[in-house]
PDB file of C-alpha atoms in Angstrom:
ATOM      1  CA  MET A  18     -31.178  81.102 -59.302  1.00 60.00           C
ATOM      2  CA  ILE A  19     -28.843  82.693 -56.800  1.00 65.00           C
ATOM      3  CA  ARG A  20     -30.602  84.035 -53.753  1.00 71.00           C
ATOM      4  CA  ARG A  21     -29.481  87.476 -52.499  1.00 72.00           C
ATOM      5  CA  ARG A  22     -29.134  87.914 -48.772  1.00 71.00           C
ATOM      6  CA  GLY A  23     -30.875  90.665 -47.010  1.00 76.00           C
ATOM      7  CA  ARG A  24     -29.200  93.743 -45.644  1.00 72.00           C
ATOM      8  CA  ILE A  25     -29.637  92.744 -42.036  1.00 74.00           C
ATOM      9  CA  HIS A  26     -28.278  89.250 -42.736  1.00 78.00           C
ATOM     10  CA  ARG A  27     -25.158  90.727 -44.291  1.00 76.00           C
ATOM     11  CA  GLN A  28     -24.585  93.046 -41.404  1.00 73.00           C
ATOM     12  CA  MET A  29     -24.924  90.171 -38.866  1.00 76.00           C
ATOM     13  CA  ILE A  30     -22.243  88.300 -40.822  1.00 78.00           C
ATOM     14  CA  VAL A  31     -19.994  91.388 -40.599  1.00 75.00           C
ATOM     15  CA  LEU A  32     -20.624  91.814 -36.845  1.00 74.00           C
ATOM     16  CA  GLY A  33     -20.047  88.097 -36.206  1.00 79.00           C
ATOM     17  CA  SER A  34     -16.740  88.134 -37.991  1.00 79.00           C
ATOM     18  CA  MET A  35     -15.760  91.348 -36.237  1.00 77.00           C
ATOM     19  CA  ALA A  36     -16.333  89.670 -32.810  1.00 77.00           C
ATOM     20  CA  GLY A  37     -13.896  86.922 -33.546  1.00 80.00           C
ATOM     21  CA  SER A  38     -11.278  89.310 -34.909  1.00 79.00           C
ATOM     22  CA  THR A  39     -11.580  91.491 -31.839  1.00 77.00           C
ATOM     23  CA  ALA A  40     -11.229  88.537 -29.547  1.00 81.00           C
ATOM     24  CA  ASP A  41      -8.008  87.409 -31.446  1.00 83.00           C
ATOM     25  CA  LEU A  42      -6.572  90.895 -31.193  1.00 79.00           C
ATOM     26  CA  VAL A  43      -7.173  91.161 -27.462  1.00 78.00           C
ATOM     27  CA  LYS A  44      -5.758  87.623 -26.836  1.00 81.00           C
ATOM     28  CA  GLY A  45      -2.660  88.540 -28.829  1.00 81.00           C
ATOM     29  CA  LEU A  46      -2.114  91.807 -27.054  1.00 77.00           C
ATOM     30  CA  TRP A  47      -2.721  90.275 -23.624  1.00 78.00           C
ATOM     31  CA  ARG A  48      -0.376  87.344 -24.143  1.00 79.00           C
ATOM     32  CA  ASP A  49       2.404  89.536 -25.620  1.00 69.00           C
ATOM     33  CA  ARG A  50       5.465  89.697 -23.308  1.00 76.00           C
ATOM     34  CA  SER A  51       6.539  93.149 -24.503  1.00 72.00           C
ATOM     35  CA  GLY A  52       4.199  94.977 -22.068  1.00 78.00           C
ATOM     36  CA  ARG A  53       1.477  96.025 -24.489  1.00 76.00           C
ATOM     37  CA  ARG A  54      -1.395  94.962 -22.285  1.00 79.00           C
ATOM     38  CA  TRP A  55      -2.558  98.561 -21.983  1.00 82.00           C
ATOM     39  CA  LEU A  56      -3.535  98.401 -25.665  1.00 82.00           C
ATOM     40  CA  ALA A  57      -6.201  95.746 -25.065  1.00 80.00           C
ATOM     41  CA  PRO A  58      -8.886  98.163 -23.607  1.00 85.00           C
ATOM     42  CA  LEU A  59      -8.162 100.586 -26.372  1.00 86.00           C
ATOM     43  CA  ALA A  60      -8.650  97.900 -29.046  1.00 82.00           C
ATOM     44  CA  VAL A  61     -11.917  96.758 -27.480  1.00 83.00           C
ATOM     45  CA  PHE A  62     -13.201 100.383 -27.241  1.00 89.00           C
ATOM     46  CA  LEU A  63     -12.384 101.082 -30.886  1.00 86.00           C
ATOM     47  CA  CYS A  64     -14.000  97.870 -32.100  1.00 82.00           C
ATOM     48  CA  LEU A  65     -17.158  98.526 -30.024  1.00 84.00           C
ATOM     49  CA  THR A  66     -17.344 102.038 -31.462  1.00 86.00           C
ATOM     50  CA  GLY A  67     -17.092 100.667 -34.914  1.00 82.00           C
ATOM     51  CA  ALA A  68     -19.808  98.120 -34.181  1.00 79.00           C
ATOM     52  CA  ILE A  69     -22.120 100.962 -32.957  1.00 78.00           C
ATOM     53  CA  LEU A  70     -21.417 102.928 -36.139  1.00 78.00           C
ATOM     54  CA  ILE A  71     -22.186  99.933 -38.288  1.00 75.00           C
ATOM     55  CA  LEU A  72     -25.356  99.344 -36.375  1.00 73.00           C
ATOM     56  CA  ALA A  73     -26.347 103.005 -36.795  1.00 73.00           C
ATOM     57  CA  VAL A  74     -25.914 102.764 -40.547  1.00 74.00           C
ATOM     58  CA  THR A  75     -28.096  99.584 -40.806  1.00 72.00           C
ATOM     59  CA  VAL A  76     -30.900 100.710 -38.503  1.00 72.00           C
ATOM     60  CA  GLU A  77     -31.904 104.138 -39.616  1.00 71.00           C
ATOM     61  CA  ALA A  78     -34.208 104.848 -36.684  1.00 74.00           C
ATOM     62  CA  LEU A  79     -31.097 104.766 -34.325  1.00 70.00           C
ATOM     63  CA  ALA A  80     -29.154 107.359 -36.238  1.00 67.00           C
ATOM     64  CA  PRO A  81     -30.287 110.458 -34.382  1.00 74.00           C
ATOM     65  CA  PHE A  82     -29.497 108.901 -31.012  1.00 74.00           C
ATOM     66  CA  VAL A  83     -26.031 107.664 -32.040  1.00 67.00           C
ATOM     67  CA  TYR A  84     -25.191 111.038 -33.657  1.00 69.00           C
ATOM     68  CA  ALA A  85     -26.117 112.705 -30.401  1.00 72.00           C
ATOM     69  CA  ILE A  86     -23.535 110.626 -28.545  1.00 70.00           C
ATOM     70  CA  PHE A  87     -20.707 111.638 -30.841  1.00 66.00           C
TER      71      PHE A  87
END
């Protein structure tokens, strides 16, 4: 029998994979010689905003607080 993973476990997997992708993106932008270092803080901000929205979807008690921010 195949065991199904819980919702929180699946979301932790998504957040964990997102952290590695964000780090690779920032490293690539920072090491680029074409002068795109100014994009690194923007990429981090957008990834963190996405993480907050994913967290708000998974934990329903946080939704009113997150929606008040935006």
